[in-house]
Tab-separated table of C-alpha atoms in Angstrom:
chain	number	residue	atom	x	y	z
A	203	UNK	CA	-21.971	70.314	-28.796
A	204	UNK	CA	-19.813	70.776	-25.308
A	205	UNK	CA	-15.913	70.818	-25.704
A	206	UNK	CA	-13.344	70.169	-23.398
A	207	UNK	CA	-11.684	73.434	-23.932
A	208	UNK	CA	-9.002	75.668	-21.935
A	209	UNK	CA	-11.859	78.159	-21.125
A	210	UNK	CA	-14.148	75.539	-19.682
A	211	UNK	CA	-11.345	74.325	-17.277
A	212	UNK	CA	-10.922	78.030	-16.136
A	213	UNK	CA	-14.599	78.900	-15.950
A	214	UNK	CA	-15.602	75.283	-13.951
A	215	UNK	CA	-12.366	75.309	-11.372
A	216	UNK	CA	-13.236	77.001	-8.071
A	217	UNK	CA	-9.671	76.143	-7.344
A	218	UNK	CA	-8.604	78.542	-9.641
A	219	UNK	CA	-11.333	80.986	-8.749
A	220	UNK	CA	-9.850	81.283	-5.081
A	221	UNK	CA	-6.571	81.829	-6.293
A	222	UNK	CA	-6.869	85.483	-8.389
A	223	UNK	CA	-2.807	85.388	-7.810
A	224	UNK	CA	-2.583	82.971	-10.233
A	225	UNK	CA	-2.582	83.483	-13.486
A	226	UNK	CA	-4.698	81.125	-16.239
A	227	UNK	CA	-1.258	79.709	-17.916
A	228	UNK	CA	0.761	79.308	-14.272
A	229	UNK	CA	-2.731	77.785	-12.891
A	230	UNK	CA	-2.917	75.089	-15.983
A	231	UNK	CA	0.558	74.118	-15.629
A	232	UNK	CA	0.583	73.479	-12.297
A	233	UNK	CA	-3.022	71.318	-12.944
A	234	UNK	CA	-2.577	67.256	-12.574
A	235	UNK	CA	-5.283	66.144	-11.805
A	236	UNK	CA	-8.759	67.229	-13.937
A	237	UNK	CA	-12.637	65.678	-13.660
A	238	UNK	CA	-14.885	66.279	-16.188
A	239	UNK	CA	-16.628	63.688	-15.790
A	240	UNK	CA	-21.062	63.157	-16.652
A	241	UNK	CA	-20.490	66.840	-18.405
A	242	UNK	CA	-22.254	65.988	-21.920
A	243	UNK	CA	-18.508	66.540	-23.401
A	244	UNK	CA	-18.614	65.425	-27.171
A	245	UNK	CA	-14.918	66.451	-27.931
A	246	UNK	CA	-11.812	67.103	-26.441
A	247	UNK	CA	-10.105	70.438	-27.660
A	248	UNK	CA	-6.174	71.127	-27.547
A	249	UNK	CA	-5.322	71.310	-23.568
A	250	UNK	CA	-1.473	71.485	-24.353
A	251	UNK	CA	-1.113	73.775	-21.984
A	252	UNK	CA	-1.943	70.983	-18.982
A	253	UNK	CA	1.018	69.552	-19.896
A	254	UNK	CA	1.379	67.806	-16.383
A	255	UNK	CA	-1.634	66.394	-16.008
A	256	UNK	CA	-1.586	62.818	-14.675
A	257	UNK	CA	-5.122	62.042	-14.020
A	258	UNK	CA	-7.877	62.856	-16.518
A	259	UNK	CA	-11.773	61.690	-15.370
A	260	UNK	CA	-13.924	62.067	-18.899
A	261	UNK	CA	-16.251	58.889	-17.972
A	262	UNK	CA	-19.957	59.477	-18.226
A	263	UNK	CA	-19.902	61.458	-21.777
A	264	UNK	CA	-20.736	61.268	-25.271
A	265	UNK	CA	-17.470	61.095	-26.434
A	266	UNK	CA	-16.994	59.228	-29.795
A	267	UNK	CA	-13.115	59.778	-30.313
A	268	UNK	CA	-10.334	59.838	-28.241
A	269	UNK	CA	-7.985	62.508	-29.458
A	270	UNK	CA	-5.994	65.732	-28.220
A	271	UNK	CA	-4.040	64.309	-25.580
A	272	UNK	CA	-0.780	63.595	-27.038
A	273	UNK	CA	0.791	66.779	-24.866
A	274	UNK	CA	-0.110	64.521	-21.979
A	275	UNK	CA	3.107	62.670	-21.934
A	276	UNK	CA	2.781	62.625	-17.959
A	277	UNK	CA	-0.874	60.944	-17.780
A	278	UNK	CA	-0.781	57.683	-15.747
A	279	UNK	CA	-4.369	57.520	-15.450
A	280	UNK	CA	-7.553	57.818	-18.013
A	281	UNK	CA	-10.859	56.919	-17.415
A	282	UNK	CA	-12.979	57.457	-20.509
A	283	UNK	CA	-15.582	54.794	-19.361
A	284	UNK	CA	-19.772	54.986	-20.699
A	285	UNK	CA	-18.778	57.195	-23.848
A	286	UNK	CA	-19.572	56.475	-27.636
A	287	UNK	CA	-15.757	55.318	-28.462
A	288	UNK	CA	-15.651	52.956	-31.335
A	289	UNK	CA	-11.708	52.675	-32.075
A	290	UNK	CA	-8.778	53.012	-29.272
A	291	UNK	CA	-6.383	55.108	-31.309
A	292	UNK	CA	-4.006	58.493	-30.557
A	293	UNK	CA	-3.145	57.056	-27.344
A	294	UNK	CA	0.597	56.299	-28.448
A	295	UNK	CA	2.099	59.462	-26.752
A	296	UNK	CA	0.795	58.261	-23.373
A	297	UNK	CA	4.186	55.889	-22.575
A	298	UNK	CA	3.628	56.735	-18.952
A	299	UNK	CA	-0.282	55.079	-18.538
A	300	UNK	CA	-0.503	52.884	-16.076
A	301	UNK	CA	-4.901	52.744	-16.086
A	302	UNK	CA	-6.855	52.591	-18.693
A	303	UNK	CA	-10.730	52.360	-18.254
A	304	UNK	CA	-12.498	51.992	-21.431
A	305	UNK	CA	-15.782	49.866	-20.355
A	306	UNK	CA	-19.174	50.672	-21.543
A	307	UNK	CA	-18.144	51.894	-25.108
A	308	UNK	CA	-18.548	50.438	-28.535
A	309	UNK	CA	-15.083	49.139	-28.931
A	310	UNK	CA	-15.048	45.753	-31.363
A	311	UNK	CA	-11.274	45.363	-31.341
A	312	UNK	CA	-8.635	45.899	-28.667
A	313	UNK	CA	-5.439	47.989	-30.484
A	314	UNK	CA	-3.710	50.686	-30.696
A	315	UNK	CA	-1.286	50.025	-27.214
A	316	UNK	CA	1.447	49.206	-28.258
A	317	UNK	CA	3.700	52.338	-27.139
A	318	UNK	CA	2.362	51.447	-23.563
A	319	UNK	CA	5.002	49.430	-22.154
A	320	UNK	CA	3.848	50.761	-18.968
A	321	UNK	CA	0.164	50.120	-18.651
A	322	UNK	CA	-1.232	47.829	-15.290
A	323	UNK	CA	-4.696	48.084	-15.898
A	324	UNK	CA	-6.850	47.448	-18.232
A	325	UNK	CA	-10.742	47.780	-18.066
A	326	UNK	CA	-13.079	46.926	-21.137
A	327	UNK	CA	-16.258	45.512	-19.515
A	328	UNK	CA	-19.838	45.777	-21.120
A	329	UNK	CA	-18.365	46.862	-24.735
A	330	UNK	CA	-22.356	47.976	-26.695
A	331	UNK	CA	-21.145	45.063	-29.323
A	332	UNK	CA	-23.336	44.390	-32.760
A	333	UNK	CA	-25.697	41.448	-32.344
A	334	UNK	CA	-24.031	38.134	-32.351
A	335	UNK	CA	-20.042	39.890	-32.030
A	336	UNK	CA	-17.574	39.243	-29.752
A	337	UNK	CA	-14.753	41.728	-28.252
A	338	UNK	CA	-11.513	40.977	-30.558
A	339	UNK	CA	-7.774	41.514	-29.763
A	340	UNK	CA	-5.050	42.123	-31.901
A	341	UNK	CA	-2.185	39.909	-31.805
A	342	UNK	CA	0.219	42.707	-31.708
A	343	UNK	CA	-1.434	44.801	-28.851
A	344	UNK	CA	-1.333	42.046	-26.815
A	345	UNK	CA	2.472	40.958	-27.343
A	346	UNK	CA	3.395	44.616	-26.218
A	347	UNK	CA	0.759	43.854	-23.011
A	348	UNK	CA	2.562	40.836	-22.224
A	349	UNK	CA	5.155	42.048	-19.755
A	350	UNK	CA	3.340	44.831	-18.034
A	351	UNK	CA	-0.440	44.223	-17.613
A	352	UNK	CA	-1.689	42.642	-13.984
A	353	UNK	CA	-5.077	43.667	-14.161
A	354	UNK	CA	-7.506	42.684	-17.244
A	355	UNK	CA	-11.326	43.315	-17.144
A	356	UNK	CA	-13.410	42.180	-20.202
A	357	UNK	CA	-16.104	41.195	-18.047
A	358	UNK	CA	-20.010	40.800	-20.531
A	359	UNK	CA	-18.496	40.888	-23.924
A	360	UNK	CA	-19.769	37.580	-25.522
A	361	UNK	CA	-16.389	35.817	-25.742
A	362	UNK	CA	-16.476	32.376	-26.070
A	363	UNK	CA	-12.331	31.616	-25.944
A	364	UNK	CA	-9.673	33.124	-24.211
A	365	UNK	CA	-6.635	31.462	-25.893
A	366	UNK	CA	-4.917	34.543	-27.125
A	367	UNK	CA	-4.587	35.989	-24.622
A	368	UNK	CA	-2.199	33.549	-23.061
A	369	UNK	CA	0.616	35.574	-23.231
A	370	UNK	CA	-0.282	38.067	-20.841
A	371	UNK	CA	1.602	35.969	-18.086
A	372	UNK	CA	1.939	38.627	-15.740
A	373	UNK	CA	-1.877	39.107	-14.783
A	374	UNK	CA	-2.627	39.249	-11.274
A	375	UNK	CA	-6.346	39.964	-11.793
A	376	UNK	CA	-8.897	38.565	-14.286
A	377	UNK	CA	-12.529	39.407	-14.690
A	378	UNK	CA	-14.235	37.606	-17.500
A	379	UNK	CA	-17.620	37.404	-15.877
A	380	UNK	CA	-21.089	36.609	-17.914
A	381	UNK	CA	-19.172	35.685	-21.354
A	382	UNK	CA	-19.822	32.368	-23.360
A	383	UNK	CA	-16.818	30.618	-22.012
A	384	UNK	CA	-17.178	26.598	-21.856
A	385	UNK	CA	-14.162	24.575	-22.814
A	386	UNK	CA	-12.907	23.573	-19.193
A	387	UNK	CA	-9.676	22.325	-20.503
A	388	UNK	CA	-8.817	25.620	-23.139
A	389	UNK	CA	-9.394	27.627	-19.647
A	390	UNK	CA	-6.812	25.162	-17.681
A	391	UNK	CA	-4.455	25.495	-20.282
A	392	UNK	CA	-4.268	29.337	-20.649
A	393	UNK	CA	-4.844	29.651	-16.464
A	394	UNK	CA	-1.475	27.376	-16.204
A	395	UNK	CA	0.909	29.612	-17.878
A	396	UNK	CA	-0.061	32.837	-15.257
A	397	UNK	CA	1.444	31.660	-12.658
A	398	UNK	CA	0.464	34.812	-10.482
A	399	UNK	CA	-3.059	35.458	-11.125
A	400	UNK	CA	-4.509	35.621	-7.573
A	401	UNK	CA	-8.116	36.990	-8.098
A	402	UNK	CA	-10.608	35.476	-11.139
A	403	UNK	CA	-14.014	36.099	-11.774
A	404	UNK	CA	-16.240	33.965	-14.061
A	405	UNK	CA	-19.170	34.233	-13.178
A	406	UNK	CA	-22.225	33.529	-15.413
A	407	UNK	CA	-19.875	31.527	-17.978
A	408	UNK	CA	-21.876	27.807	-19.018
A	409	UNK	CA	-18.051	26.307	-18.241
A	410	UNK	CA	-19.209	27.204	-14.365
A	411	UNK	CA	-21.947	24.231	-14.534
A	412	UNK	CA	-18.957	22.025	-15.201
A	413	UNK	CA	-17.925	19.016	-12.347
A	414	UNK	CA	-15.678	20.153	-10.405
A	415	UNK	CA	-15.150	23.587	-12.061
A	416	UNK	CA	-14.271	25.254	-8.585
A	417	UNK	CA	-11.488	22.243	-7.737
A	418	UNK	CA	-10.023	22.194	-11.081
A	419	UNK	CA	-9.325	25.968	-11.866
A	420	UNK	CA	-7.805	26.311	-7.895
A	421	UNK	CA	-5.304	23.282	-8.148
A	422	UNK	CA	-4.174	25.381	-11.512
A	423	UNK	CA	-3.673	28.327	-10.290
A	424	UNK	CA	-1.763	27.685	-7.273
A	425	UNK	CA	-1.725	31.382	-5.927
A	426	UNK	CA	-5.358	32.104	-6.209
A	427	UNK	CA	-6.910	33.470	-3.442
A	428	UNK	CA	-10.569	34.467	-4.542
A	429	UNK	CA	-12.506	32.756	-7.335
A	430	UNK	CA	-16.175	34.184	-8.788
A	431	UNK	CA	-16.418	36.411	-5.302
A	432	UNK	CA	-15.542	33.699	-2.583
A	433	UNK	CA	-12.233	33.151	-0.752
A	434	UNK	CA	-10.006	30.133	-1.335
A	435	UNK	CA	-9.267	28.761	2.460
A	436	UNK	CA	-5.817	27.614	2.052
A	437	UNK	CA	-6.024	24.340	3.971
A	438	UNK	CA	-8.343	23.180	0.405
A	439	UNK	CA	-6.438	24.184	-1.591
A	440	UNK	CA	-3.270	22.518	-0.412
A	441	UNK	CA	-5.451	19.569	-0.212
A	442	UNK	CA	-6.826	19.878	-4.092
A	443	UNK	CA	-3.428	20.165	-5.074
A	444	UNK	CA	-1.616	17.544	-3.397
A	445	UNK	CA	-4.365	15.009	-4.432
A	446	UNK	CA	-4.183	16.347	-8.213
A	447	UNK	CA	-0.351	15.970	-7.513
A	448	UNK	CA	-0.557	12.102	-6.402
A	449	UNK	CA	-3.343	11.463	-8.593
A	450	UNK	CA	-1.196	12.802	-11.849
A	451	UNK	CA	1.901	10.227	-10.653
A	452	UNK	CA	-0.128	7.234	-10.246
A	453	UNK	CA	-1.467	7.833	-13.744
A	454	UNK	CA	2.069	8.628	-15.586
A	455	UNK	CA	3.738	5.167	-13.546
A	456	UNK	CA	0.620	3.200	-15.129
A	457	UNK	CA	1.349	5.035	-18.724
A	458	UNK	CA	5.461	4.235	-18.655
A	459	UNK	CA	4.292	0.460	-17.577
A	460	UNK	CA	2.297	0.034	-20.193
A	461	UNK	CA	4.698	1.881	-22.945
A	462	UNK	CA	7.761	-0.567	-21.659
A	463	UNK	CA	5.640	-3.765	-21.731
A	464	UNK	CA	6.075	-4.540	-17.572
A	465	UNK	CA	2.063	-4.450	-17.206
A	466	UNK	CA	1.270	-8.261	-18.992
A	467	UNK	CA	-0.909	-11.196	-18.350
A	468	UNK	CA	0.028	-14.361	-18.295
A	469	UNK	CA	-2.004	-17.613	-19.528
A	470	UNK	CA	-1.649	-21.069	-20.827
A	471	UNK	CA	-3.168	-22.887	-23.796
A	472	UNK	CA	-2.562	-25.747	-26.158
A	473	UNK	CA	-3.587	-24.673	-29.345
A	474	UNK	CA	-2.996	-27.912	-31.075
A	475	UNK	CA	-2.262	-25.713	-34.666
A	476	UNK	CA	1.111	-27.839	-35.686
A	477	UNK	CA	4.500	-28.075	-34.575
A	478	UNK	CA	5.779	-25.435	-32.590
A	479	UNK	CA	7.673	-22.574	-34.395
A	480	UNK	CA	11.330	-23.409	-33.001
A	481	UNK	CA	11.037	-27.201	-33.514
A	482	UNK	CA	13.540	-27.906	-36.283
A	483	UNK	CA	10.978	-30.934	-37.841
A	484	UNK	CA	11.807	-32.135	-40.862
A	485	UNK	CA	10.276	-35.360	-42.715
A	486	UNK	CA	13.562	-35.690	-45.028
A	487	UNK	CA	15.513	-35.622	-41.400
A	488	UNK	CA	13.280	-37.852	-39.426
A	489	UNK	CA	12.640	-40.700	-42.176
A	490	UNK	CA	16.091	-40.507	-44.329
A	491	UNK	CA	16.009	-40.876	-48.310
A	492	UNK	CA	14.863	-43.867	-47.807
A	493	UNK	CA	11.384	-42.996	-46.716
A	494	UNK	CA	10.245	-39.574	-48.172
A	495	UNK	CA	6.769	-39.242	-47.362
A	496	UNK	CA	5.808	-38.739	-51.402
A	497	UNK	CA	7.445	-42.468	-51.788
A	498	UNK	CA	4.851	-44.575	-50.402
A	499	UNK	CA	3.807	-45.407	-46.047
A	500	UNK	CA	6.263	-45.056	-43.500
A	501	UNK	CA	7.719	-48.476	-41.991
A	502	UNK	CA	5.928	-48.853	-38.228
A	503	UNK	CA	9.359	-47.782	-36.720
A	504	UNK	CA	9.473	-44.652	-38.762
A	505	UNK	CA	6.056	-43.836	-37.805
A	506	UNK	CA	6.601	-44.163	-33.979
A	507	UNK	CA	9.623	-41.673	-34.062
A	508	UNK	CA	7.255	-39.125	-36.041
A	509	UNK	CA	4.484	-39.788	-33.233
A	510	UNK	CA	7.473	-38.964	-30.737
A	511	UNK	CA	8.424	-36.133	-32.196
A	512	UNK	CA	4.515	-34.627	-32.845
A	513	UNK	CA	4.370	-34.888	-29.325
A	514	UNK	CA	7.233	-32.825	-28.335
A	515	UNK	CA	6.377	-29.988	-31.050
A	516	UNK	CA	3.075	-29.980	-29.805
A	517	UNK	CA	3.483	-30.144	-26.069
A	518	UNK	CA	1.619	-26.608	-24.211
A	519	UNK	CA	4.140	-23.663	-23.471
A	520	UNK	CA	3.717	-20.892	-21.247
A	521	UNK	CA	3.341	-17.707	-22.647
A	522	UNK	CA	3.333	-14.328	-21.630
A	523	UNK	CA	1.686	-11.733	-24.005
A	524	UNK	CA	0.524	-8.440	-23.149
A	525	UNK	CA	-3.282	-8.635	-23.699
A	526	UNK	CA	-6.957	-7.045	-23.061
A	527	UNK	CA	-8.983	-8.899	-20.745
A	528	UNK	CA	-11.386	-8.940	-23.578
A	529	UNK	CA	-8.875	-10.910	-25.749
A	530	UNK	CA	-8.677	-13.774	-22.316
A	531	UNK	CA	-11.901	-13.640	-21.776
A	532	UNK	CA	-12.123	-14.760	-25.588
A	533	UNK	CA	-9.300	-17.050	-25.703
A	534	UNK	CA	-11.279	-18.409	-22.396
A	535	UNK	CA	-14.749	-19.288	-24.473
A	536	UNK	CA	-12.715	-20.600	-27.109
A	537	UNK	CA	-10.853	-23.483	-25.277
A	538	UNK	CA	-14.279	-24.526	-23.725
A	539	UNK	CA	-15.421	-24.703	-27.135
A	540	UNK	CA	-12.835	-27.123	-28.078
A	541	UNK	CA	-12.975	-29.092	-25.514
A	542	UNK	CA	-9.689	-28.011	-23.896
């Protein structure tokens, strides 16, 4: 097993082999930036004594931890990509990290971050994932993300929803490339609220077969400049966006018509179904005590004011009532049917 040791950093530096004046200690403190990288390294030993270091390249090993660097309070950037890490842990002491490049691991859940107030970048592509898995994140890492991180990469990881991570409203760059993304309007909805993303790549997702995928993602994010590898010309986009703009008013005047009642359609019919509701008709009225209608027939006089009166109850009124042109087209077939 190889370990990142003290010894190994003195035996593999020619920088330090030039310098004989120096001695190991001065040499290591002095050290801030250190590459290591494609060196079989399995483990990382204590390197306390590089406590300046600011740049650390371990990619391209068969690391399955990451531990020992909590002396390395002055790191800013770590690139531990194409090792065997499972878990993101013992990174807390790092409060100064501004990259972190992770990609090509076996990470299942993104934690452990939250003492990085600091961190820009953020690089998990190609996670080796069990069958049928998707890359997770935990609520928590991601609140302590929120006000720092620009630049997210969880490009081929199998996710199929990218809700949570909504609250990262400072990105600048996202590359979500060759997931299983789909729901056009989940992806509007969480593009909306970062309001400065200017580079996206999506790539390979089903949701890029959608109808006008390319036009609705660029009239959400208004400062995009480059979508799935192709520049946004700027004269489109002002176009896409005043047209979403004008379309968007046109449909919220139809909606507050509709809600207040000003969109009707007015018709006329005689429906011939009795006297009309604000008729004040009355038998007792029109033929006195004399005449109930349970006592017997009307005289011909009484009769001919009840025919006068029928005939004003029942004369057609114009109505206005807010209707489907189904309902007209009914009412329509119904007054040919009768004859009207």
């Amino acid at each position: 097993m190889v370990r990142l040791t003290i010894d190994l950093i003195a035996k593999s530096s020619n920088h330090f082999k030039n310098k004989r004046s120096y001695s190991l200690p001065k040499y290591l403190k002095k050290l801030t930036h250190l590459n290591f990288s494609n060196k079989n390294i399995e483990d990382i030993d204590d390197l306390s004594m590089c406590r300046n270091l600011t740049v650390l390249y371990l990619y391209d090993n068969q690391i399955s931890q990451i531990c020992n660097l909590g002396f390395a309070s002055n790191l800013t950037h770590l690139y531990m990509q194409n090792n065997n890490i499972t878990h993101i842990d013992n990174l807390s002491s790092l409060q100064k990290l501004s990259k972190l490049y992770l990609g090509g691991n076996s990470i299942t859940v993104v934690e452990g971050l939250e003492k990085l107030g600091d961190l820009k970048e953020l690089h998990l592509e190609g996670q080796r994932l069990p069958s049928g898995e998707k890359l997770l994140f935990d609520p928590r890492t991601l609140l302590s993300l929120a006000e720092s991180l620009g630049v997210l990469n969880i490009n081929k990881n199998n996710l199929d929803d990218v809700r949570d991570l909504a609250i990262l409203k400072k990105l600048t760059h996202f590359f979500a490339a060759d997931n299983q993304l789909q729901d056009m309007q989940d992806l509007e909805l969480v593009f909306s609220q970062w309001p400065q993303l200017h580079r996206m790549d999506l790539s390979g997702n089903p949701v890029c077969h959608k109808p006008k995928y390319r036009d609705r993602l660029i009239t959400v994010c208004k400062r995009l400049n480059e979508l799935d590898g192709k520049e946004i010309n700027e004269l489109s986009r002002q176009f896409l966006i005043n047209w979403k703009a004008s379309k968007d008013a046109k449909k919220k005047l139809k909606d507050e018509r509709i809600m207040t009642g000003q969109i009707t359609y007015p018709f006329t019919a005689d429906f011939h179904m009795g006297p009309h509701p604000s008729s004040n008709y009355n038998y007792a009225t029109v033929l006195g005590k004399r005449n109930p209608p349970e006592c017997g027939r009307p005289s011909r006089k009484v009769r001919s004011e009840h025919s006068q009166l029928d005939s004003a109850a029942m004369r057609p009124r114009n109505v206005k009532i807010p209707v489907s042109a189904g309902l007209l087209s009914d009412v329509a077939d119904s007054a040919k049917v009768c004859g009207l």
